[in-house]
Amino acid sequence: MQDLPRTEYLQSTKTYDCDLAIVGGGVVGATLAAALADSGLSVTIVEANTLEAAAARERGYALSPLSGQIFEGIGVWERIFPYIGKYHHIYLSDADSPRLVKFEPTDLGTEFLGYVGEHRILLRALQDFINTECEAVQWLCPARLTQVTYQTDGAVIELDVAGHPQRLRSRLVVGADGPRSGVRESADISTWGWKYWQSCLTFMITHESPRNDIAFERFWPDGPMGVLPLAGNRYHIVWTAPHAEAKALQTLDEAQFLSELEYYTGGFLGKLQLTSDRLVFPVQLLQSRNYVRHRVALVGDAAHRCHPVAGQGLNLGIRDAAALAQILSEAHLRGEDIGDLKILKRYERWRKVENLAILGFTDFLDRMFSNNWWPIVQFRRLGLWFLRNVPLCKVLALKFMTGFWGRRPALSQIKATPPAVKA
Ligand SMILES: Cc1cc2nc3c(=O)[nH]c(=O)nc-3n(C[C@H](O)[C@H](O)[C@H](O)COP(=O)(O)OP(=O)(O)OC[C@H]3O[C@@H](n4cnc5c(N)ncnc54)[C@H](O)[C@@H]3O)c2cc1C
């Protein structure tokens, strides 16, 4: 990947003005900025870390084909696709039951059922794209938002840049600053939700088996386990368990840990080797009561957070970014004020209900499967029977999980121009 030549660090005396300030340069914030490349809007991304530190997170994400299509529409996909895992099959199983529900590409009509991208690959590609292809986008980093004052015609963003206070004025502020969003707080937007009794243990492994194109979701009574193929005979594992158990697994002696893992993955992957730290994250569901207010909009985890089962969170954030970029570009083209509440409400109407449906679905999945009460066990077995035996149920479930049932952003329908063939 190329170096990042256009990173701008704030000078202590400089004041920036822009149409749009995106607070948070994670994958969602950077996707929004990249999606606005041709909009004619000037964009500043405020990120608390350096670009390198922001991209350094050790996590892999299951990406749906729709997220891939959005990246393709933006023009960044060719910088991502060669470096990520791709899977043709998804196998669901109730603990170690041999009755698998098998999803295949023909169920969706796409070449792959999904991808698995590491955070650093995705974010470096987006940073690189912004720095080389997006003239109207600039970075302010490391710069931390401290406060926002909303006015009739704009917003004043107070920043802390290496201990120096700075000010940035923009027509619209977008909170892409994650679950503890300062933008959300500054706009006095409340949230609802709950913490789960579970945490997720995440890590990466290499495996012996030559097969690397199957994503597994194995539902154990303590919590689901996502086994996601990365490029190069590696898997990213998201193992959900009650808090204390997840902590114990984190510190378990490595040989013992791998033998537990071999049992829990059903031995499909042959001999395993741990290639990363084991990290633990508590799991939470969160939905903002509003996604927008006058001069402010929330995207990604700043707006919502869901259980990692079925790998939905980032995919929702990418769809938020594509939807908001579309609404803002169209409004700007018509000469409308992009910070006007009536424009921003179009984005909220589009995204809030769809996200809520997925939040509900992931919560339902986790409660149904992390449960050994006899009537619930019978109910979920019936559900799995339908998925195995009624093709329509399988297709609908897959479309729902991949975002193809909802309104698709225009960006997802733009095909990348194939590279010119030299004579
Ligand atoms: C264990 C686990 C596994 C997961 N697996 C998947 C998966 O397989 N697939 C999937 O789709 N999703 C998955 N998710 C969800 C996914 O991680 C999140 O939805 C996604 O990272 C949210 O991205 P974001 O850009 O909105 O927020 P973040 O990644 O949190 O980025 C926020 C950015 O804002 C910056 N920031 C914060 N505060 C400030 C401030 N005051 N000033 C300036 N900058 C600031 C931060 O430095 C950061 O760069 C998983 C989550 C967990 C916990």
Coordinates of N, CA and C in Angstrom, one line a residue, residues 156-325:
V156 N -20.0 25.2 15.9 CA -18.6 25.5 16.2 C -18.1 24.4 17.0
I157 N -17.0 23.8 16.5 CA -16.5 22.6 17.2 C -15.2 22.9 17.9
E158 N -15.2 22.7 19.2 CA -14.0 23.0 20.0 C -13.1 21.7 20.0
L159 N -11.8 21.9 19.7 CA -10.9 20.8 19.7 C -9.7 20.9 20.6
D160 N -9.2 19.8 21.0 CA -8.0 19.8 21.8 C -6.9 19.2 20.9
V161 N -5.9 20.0 20.5 CA -4.8 19.5 19.7 C -3.6 19.6 20.5
A162 N -3.1 18.5 20.9 CA -1.9 18.4 21.8 C -1.9 19.4 22.9
G163 N -3.0 19.5 23.6 CA -3.1 20.4 24.7 C -3.5 21.9 24.3
H164 N -3.6 22.2 23.0 CA -4.0 23.5 22.6 C -5.4 23.5 22.1
P165 N -6.2 24.5 22.6 CA -7.6 24.6 22.1 C -7.6 25.1 20.7
Q166 N -8.5 24.5 19.9 CA -8.7 24.9 18.5 C -10.2 25.0 18.2
R167 N -10.5 25.7 17.2 CA -11.9 25.9 16.8 C -12.1 25.5 15.3
L168 N -13.2 24.9 15.0 CA -13.5 24.5 13.6 C -15.0 24.9 13.4
R169 N -15.3 25.6 12.3 CA -16.7 25.9 12.1 C -17.2 25.2 10.8
S170 N -18.3 24.6 10.9 CA -18.9 23.9 9.7 C -20.4 24.0 9.7
R171 N -20.9 23.7 8.5 CA -22.4 23.8 8.3 C -23.1 22.6 9.0
L172 N -22.4 21.4 9.0 CA -22.9 20.2 9.5 C -21.9 19.4 10.3
V173 N -22.2 18.9 11.5 CA -21.3 18.0 12.2 C -21.8 16.6 12.1
V174 N -20.9 15.6 11.7 CA -21.4 14.2 11.7 C -20.6 13.5 12.8
G175 N -21.3 12.8 13.7 CA -20.7 12.0 14.7 C -20.4 10.6 14.2
A176 N -19.1 10.3 13.9 CA -18.7 9.0 13.6 C -17.7 8.5 14.6
D177 N -17.9 9.0 15.8 CA -16.9 8.8 16.9 C -17.2 7.7 17.9
G178 N -17.9 6.7 17.3 CA -18.0 5.4 18.1 C -19.0 5.5 19.2
P179 N -19.1 4.4 20.0 CA -20.2 4.2 21.0 C -20.3 5.3 22.1
R180 N -19.1 5.8 22.4 CA -19.2 6.9 23.5 C -19.1 8.3 22.9
S181 N -19.9 8.4 21.8 CA -19.9 9.6 21.0 C -20.0 11.0 21.7
G182 N -19.0 11.8 21.6 CA -19.0 13.2 22.1 C -20.0 14.0 21.3
V183 N -20.1 13.8 20.0 CA -21.0 14.5 19.2 C -22.5 14.3 19.7
R184 N -22.8 13.0 19.9 CA -24.1 12.6 20.4 C -24.4 13.4 21.7
E185 N -23.5 13.4 22.6 CA -23.7 14.0 23.9 C -23.8 15.5 23.7
S186 N -23.0 16.1 22.8 CA -23.1 17.6 22.6 C -24.4 18.0 22.1
A187 N -25.1 17.1 21.3 CA -26.4 17.4 20.7 C -27.5 17.0 21.6
D188 N -27.2 16.5 22.8 CA -28.2 16.1 23.8 C -29.1 15.0 23.3
I189 N -28.5 14.1 22.6 CA -29.3 12.9 22.0 C -29.2 11.8 23.0
S190 N -30.3 11.3 23.5 CA -30.2 10.2 24.5 C -30.3 8.8 23.7
T191 N -29.9 7.8 24.4 CA -29.9 6.4 23.9 C -30.7 5.5 24.8
W192 N -31.1 4.3 24.2 CA -31.6 3.3 25.0 C -30.8 2.0 24.7
G193 N -30.9 1.0 25.5 CA -30.3 -0.3 25.3 C -29.9 -1.0 26.5
W194 N -29.0 -2.0 26.4 CA -28.6 -2.8 27.6 C -27.3 -3.4 27.3
K195 N -26.7 -3.8 28.5 CA -25.4 -4.5 28.4 C -25.8 -6.0 28.5
Y196 N -25.1 -6.8 27.8 CA -25.3 -8.3 27.8 C -24.5 -8.9 29.0
W197 N -24.9 -10.1 29.3 CA -24.2 -10.9 30.4 C -22.9 -11.5 29.8
Q198 N -22.7 -11.2 28.5 CA -21.5 -11.8 27.8 C -20.5 -10.8 27.4
S199 N -19.3 -11.4 27.2 CA -18.2 -10.6 26.5 C -17.8 -11.4 25.3
C200 N -17.1 -10.7 24.4 CA -16.5 -11.4 23.2 C -15.0 -11.5 23.3
L201 N -14.5 -12.7 23.1 CA -13.0 -12.9 23.0 C -12.7 -12.9 21.6
T202 N -11.8 -12.1 21.1 CA -11.4 -12.1 19.7 C -9.9 -12.4 19.5
F203 N -9.6 -13.1 18.5 CA -8.2 -13.4 18.2 C -8.1 -14.0 16.8
M204 N -6.9 -14.2 16.3 CA -6.6 -14.8 15.0 C -5.8 -16.0 15.1
I205 N -6.1 -17.0 14.2 CA -5.3 -18.2 14.2 C -4.9 -18.6 12.8
T206 N -3.9 -19.4 12.7 CA -3.6 -20.1 11.4 C -4.1 -21.5 11.5
H207 N -4.4 -22.1 10.4 CA -5.0 -23.5 10.5 C -4.4 -24.4 9.5
E208 N -4.5 -25.7 9.7 CA -3.8 -26.7 8.9 C -4.7 -27.0 7.6
S209 N -6.0 -27.0 7.8 CA -6.9 -27.4 6.7 C -6.7 -26.5 5.5
P210 N -6.7 -27.1 4.3 CA -6.6 -26.2 3.1 C -7.8 -25.4 2.8
R211 N -9.0 -25.8 3.4 CA -10.2 -25.0 3.1 C -10.2 -23.7 3.8
N212 N -10.5 -22.6 3.1 CA -10.5 -21.3 3.7 C -11.6 -20.5 3.1
D213 N -12.8 -21.1 2.7 CA -13.8 -20.3 2.1 C -15.2 -20.6 2.8
I214 N -15.1 -21.0 4.1 CA -16.4 -21.2 4.8 C -16.4 -20.3 6.1
A215 N -17.5 -19.6 6.3 CA -17.6 -18.9 7.6 C -18.6 -19.7 8.4
F216 N -18.2 -19.9 9.7 CA -19.0 -20.7 10.6 C -19.7 -19.8 11.6
E217 N -20.9 -20.1 11.9 CA -21.5 -19.5 13.2 C -22.0 -20.6 14.0
R218 N -21.3 -20.9 15.1 CA -21.7 -22.1 15.9 C -22.3 -21.5 17.2
F219 N -23.6 -21.9 17.4 CA -24.3 -21.4 18.6 C -24.1 -22.3 19.8
W220 N -23.3 -21.9 20.8 CA -23.1 -22.7 22.0 C -24.0 -22.1 23.1
P221 N -24.4 -22.9 24.1 CA -25.3 -22.4 25.1 C -24.8 -21.1 25.8
D222 N -23.4 -21.0 25.9 CA -22.9 -19.8 26.5 C -22.8 -18.6 25.6
G223 N -23.0 -18.8 24.3 CA -22.9 -17.7 23.4 C -22.4 -18.2 22.0
P224 N -22.7 -17.4 21.0 CA -22.3 -17.8 19.6 C -20.8 -17.6 19.4
M225 N -20.3 -18.4 18.5 CA -18.9 -18.3 18.1 C -18.8 -18.1 16.6
G226 N -18.3 -17.0 16.2 CA -18.1 -16.7 14.7 C -16.7 -17.1 14.3
V227 N -16.6 -17.9 13.2 CA -15.3 -18.4 12.8 C -15.2 -17.9 11.3
L228 N -14.3 -16.8 11.1 CA -14.4 -16.1 9.9 C -13.0 -16.2 9.1
P229 N -13.1 -16.6 7.9 CA -11.8 -16.8 7.1 C -11.2 -15.5 6.7
L230 N -9.9 -15.4 7.0 CA -9.1 -14.3 6.5 C -8.2 -14.7 5.4
A231 N -7.6 -13.8 4.7 CA -6.7 -14.2 3.6 C -5.6 -15.0 4.1
G232 N -5.1 -16.0 3.4 CA -3.9 -16.7 3.8 C -4.0 -17.7 4.9
N233 N -4.9 -18.7 4.8 CA -5.1 -19.7 5.8 C -5.1 -19.3 7.2
R234 N -5.8 -18.2 7.4 CA -6.0 -17.7 8.8 C -7.5 -17.5 9.0
Y235 N -7.8 -17.6 10.3 CA -9.2 -17.3 10.7 C -9.3 -16.2 11.8
H236 N -10.3 -15.4 11.8 CA -10.6 -14.5 12.9 C -11.7 -15.1 13.7
I237 N -11.5 -15.2 15.0 CA -12.6 -15.8 15.8 C -13.2 -14.9 16.8
V238 N -14.5 -14.8 16.8 CA -15.2 -14.0 17.8 C -16.0 -15.0 18.7
W239 N -15.5 -15.2 19.9 CA -16.0 -16.2 20.8 C -16.8 -15.6 21.9
T240 N -18.1 -15.7 22.0 CA -18.9 -15.1 23.0 C -19.1 -16.0 24.2
A241 N -18.9 -15.5 25.4 CA -19.1 -16.3 26.6 C -19.4 -15.4 27.7
P242 N -20.0 -15.9 28.8 CA -20.2 -15.0 30.0 C -18.9 -14.3 30.4
H243 N -19.1 -13.1 31.0 CA -17.9 -12.3 31.2 C -16.7 -13.0 31.9
A244 N -17.0 -13.8 33.0 CA -15.9 -14.4 33.7 C -15.3 -15.5 32.9
E245 N -16.1 -16.2 32.1 CA -15.5 -17.3 31.3 C -14.7 -16.7 30.2
A246 N -15.1 -15.6 29.6 CA -14.3 -15.0 28.5 C -12.9 -14.5 29.1
K247 N -13.0 -13.9 30.3 CA -11.7 -13.5 30.9 C -10.8 -14.7 31.2
A248 N -11.4 -15.8 31.7 CA -10.6 -17.0 32.0 C -10.0 -17.6 30.7
L249 N -10.8 -17.5 29.6 CA -10.2 -18.0 28.3 C -9.1 -17.2 27.8
Q250 N -9.2 -15.9 28.1 CA -8.1 -14.9 27.7 C -6.8 -15.3 28.3
T251 N -6.8 -15.8 29.6 CA -5.5 -16.0 30.3 C -5.2 -17.5 30.3
L252 N -6.0 -18.3 29.8 CA -5.8 -19.8 29.8 C -4.4 -20.1 29.1
D253 N -3.7 -21.0 29.6 CA -2.4 -21.5 29.0 C -2.7 -21.8 27.5
E254 N -1.8 -21.4 26.6 CA -2.0 -21.4 25.2 C -2.4 -22.8 24.6
A255 N -1.6 -23.8 25.1 CA -1.9 -25.2 24.6 C -3.3 -25.6 25.0
Q256 N -3.7 -25.3 26.2 CA -5.0 -25.7 26.7 C -6.1 -25.0 25.9
F257 N -5.8 -23.7 25.7 CA -6.7 -22.8 25.0 C -7.0 -23.4 23.6
L258 N -5.9 -23.8 22.9 CA -6.0 -24.3 21.5 C -6.8 -25.6 21.5
S259 N -6.6 -26.4 22.6 CA -7.3 -27.7 22.5 C -8.8 -27.4 22.8
E260 N -9.1 -26.5 23.7 CA -10.6 -26.1 23.8 C -11.1 -25.6 22.5
L261 N -10.3 -24.8 21.8 CA -10.8 -24.2 20.6 C -11.0 -25.2 19.5
E262 N -10.1 -26.2 19.5 CA -10.3 -27.3 18.5 C -11.7 -28.0 18.8
Y263 N -12.0 -28.2 20.0 CA -13.3 -28.8 20.4 C -14.4 -27.9 19.9
Y264 N -14.3 -26.6 20.2 CA -15.5 -25.7 20.0 C -15.6 -25.5 18.5
T265 N -14.5 -25.6 17.7 CA -14.7 -25.4 16.2 C -15.0 -26.7 15.5
G266 N -15.1 -27.8 16.3 CA -15.5 -29.1 15.7 C -14.4 -29.8 14.9
G267 N -13.2 -29.3 15.1 CA -12.0 -30.0 14.4 C -12.0 -29.8 12.9
F268 N -12.9 -28.9 12.4 CA -12.9 -28.6 10.9 C -11.6 -28.1 10.4
L269 N -10.8 -27.4 11.2 CA -9.7 -26.6 10.7 C -8.4 -27.3 10.9
G270 N -8.4 -28.5 11.5 CA -7.1 -29.2 11.7 C -6.3 -28.5 12.8
K271 N -5.0 -28.6 12.8 CA -4.2 -28.1 13.8 C -4.2 -26.6 13.8
L272 N -4.3 -26.0 15.0 CA -4.4 -24.5 15.0 C -3.2 -23.9 15.7
Q273 N -2.9 -22.6 15.3 CA -1.9 -21.9 16.0 C -2.4 -20.4 16.2
L274 N -2.2 -19.9 17.4 CA -2.6 -18.6 17.8 C -1.6 -17.6 17.2
T275 N -2.2 -16.5 16.5 CA -1.2 -15.6 15.9 C -1.4 -14.1 16.4
S276 N -2.3 -14.0 17.4 CA -2.5 -12.6 17.9 C -2.8 -12.7 19.4
D277 N -2.9 -11.5 20.0 CA -3.4 -11.4 21.3 C -4.8 -11.9 21.4
R278 N -5.2 -12.3 22.6 CA -6.7 -12.6 22.9 C -7.2 -11.3 23.5
L279 N -8.2 -10.7 22.9 CA -8.8 -9.4 23.4 C -10.2 -9.7 23.8
V280 N -10.6 -9.0 24.9 CA -12.0 -9.2 25.4 C -12.8 -7.9 25.3
F281 N -14.0 -8.0 24.8 CA -14.9 -6.8 24.7 C -16.2 -7.1 25.3
P282 N -16.7 -6.3 26.3 CA -18.1 -6.5 26.7 C -19.1 -6.2 25.6
V283 N -20.2 -6.8 25.6 CA -21.2 -6.7 24.5 C -22.3 -5.8 25.0
Q284 N -22.8 -5.0 24.0 CA -23.8 -4.0 24.4 C -24.8 -3.8 23.2
L285 N -26.0 -3.5 23.5 CA -27.0 -3.1 22.5 C -27.3 -1.6 22.8
L286 N -27.3 -0.8 21.8 CA -27.5 0.7 22.0 C -28.2 1.2 20.8
Q287 N -29.2 2.0 21.0 CA -29.8 2.7 19.8 C -30.1 4.2 20.3
S288 N -29.6 5.1 19.4 CA -29.9 6.6 19.7 C -31.3 6.9 19.4
R289 N -31.9 7.7 20.3 CA -33.4 8.0 20.1 C -33.5 8.9 18.8
N290 N -32.6 9.7 18.5 CA -32.6 10.4 17.3 C -31.2 10.2 16.6
Y291 N -31.2 10.1 15.2 CA -30.0 10.0 14.5 C -29.6 11.4 14.0
V292 N -30.5 12.4 14.1 CA -30.2 13.7 13.6 C -30.8 14.8 14.5
R293 N -30.2 16.0 14.5 CA -30.8 17.2 15.0 C -30.4 18.3 14.1
H294 N -30.9 19.5 14.3 CA -30.4 20.6 13.4 C -28.9 20.7 13.4
R295 N -28.3 20.5 12.3 CA -26.8 20.7 12.1 C -26.0 19.5 12.6
V296 N -26.6 18.4 12.9 CA -25.9 17.2 13.4 C -26.5 15.9 12.9
A297 N -25.6 14.9 12.6 CA -26.1 13.6 12.2 C -25.2 12.6 12.8
L298 N -25.7 11.4 13.1 CA -24.9 10.3 13.7 C -24.8 9.1 12.8
V299 N -23.6 8.5 12.6 CA -23.5 7.3 11.8 C -22.7 6.3 12.6
G300 N -22.8 5.0 12.2 CA -22.1 3.9 12.8 C -22.4 3.7 14.2
D301 N -21.3 3.3 15.0 CA -21.5 3.0 16.4 C -21.9 4.2 17.2
A302 N -21.8 5.4 16.7 CA -22.3 6.6 17.5 C -23.8 6.6 17.5
A303 N -24.4 6.0 16.5 CA -25.9 5.9 16.4 C -26.5 4.6 17.0
H304 N -25.7 3.5 16.8 CA -26.3 2.2 17.2 C -25.2 1.2 17.5
R305 N -25.5 0.3 18.3 CA -24.5 -0.8 18.5 C -25.2 -2.1 18.7
C306 N -24.7 -3.2 18.2 CA -25.5 -4.4 18.4 C -24.6 -5.6 18.8
H307 N -25.2 -6.7 19.2 CA -24.4 -7.9 19.5 C -23.6 -8.3 18.3
P308 N -22.3 -8.7 18.5 CA -21.5 -9.1 17.3 C -22.0 -10.4 16.6
V309 N -23.0 -11.1 17.1 CA -23.4 -12.3 16.4 C -23.9 -11.9 15.0
A310 N -23.5 -12.7 14.0 CA -23.8 -12.5 12.6 C -23.1 -11.3 12.0
G311 N -22.1 -10.7 12.7 CA -21.2 -9.7 12.2 C -21.9 -8.5 11.4
Q312 N -22.8 -7.8 12.2 CA -23.6 -6.8 11.5 C -23.1 -5.3 11.7
G313 N -22.5 -5.0 12.9 CA -22.3 -3.6 13.3 C -21.6 -2.7 12.2
L314 N -20.5 -3.1 11.8 CA -19.8 -2.3 10.8 C -20.6 -2.2 9.5
N315 N -21.2 -3.3 9.1 CA -22.0 -3.3 7.8 C -23.1 -2.2 7.9
L316 N -23.7 -2.2 9.1 CA -24.8 -1.1 9.2 C -24.2 0.3 9.1
G317 N -23.0 0.4 9.7 CA -22.3 1.7 9.7 C -21.9 2.1 8.2
I318 N -21.5 1.2 7.5 CA -21.1 1.4 6.1 C -22.3 1.9 5.3
R319 N -23.5 1.2 5.6 CA -24.7 1.6 4.9 C -25.2 2.9 5.3
D320 N -25.0 3.3 6.6 CA -25.3 4.6 7.1 C -24.5 5.6 6.3
A321 N -23.2 5.4 6.2 CA -22.3 6.3 5.5 C -22.8 6.5 4.1
A322 N -23.1 5.4 3.4 CA -23.5 5.5 2.0 C -24.8 6.3 1.8
A323 N -25.7 6.0 2.8 CA -27.1 6.7 2.7 C -26.9 8.2 3.0
L324 N -26.2 8.5 4.0 CA -26.0 9.9 4.4 C -25.3 10.7 3.2
A325 N -24.3 10.1 2.7 CA -23.6 10.7 1.5 C -24.5 11.0 0.4

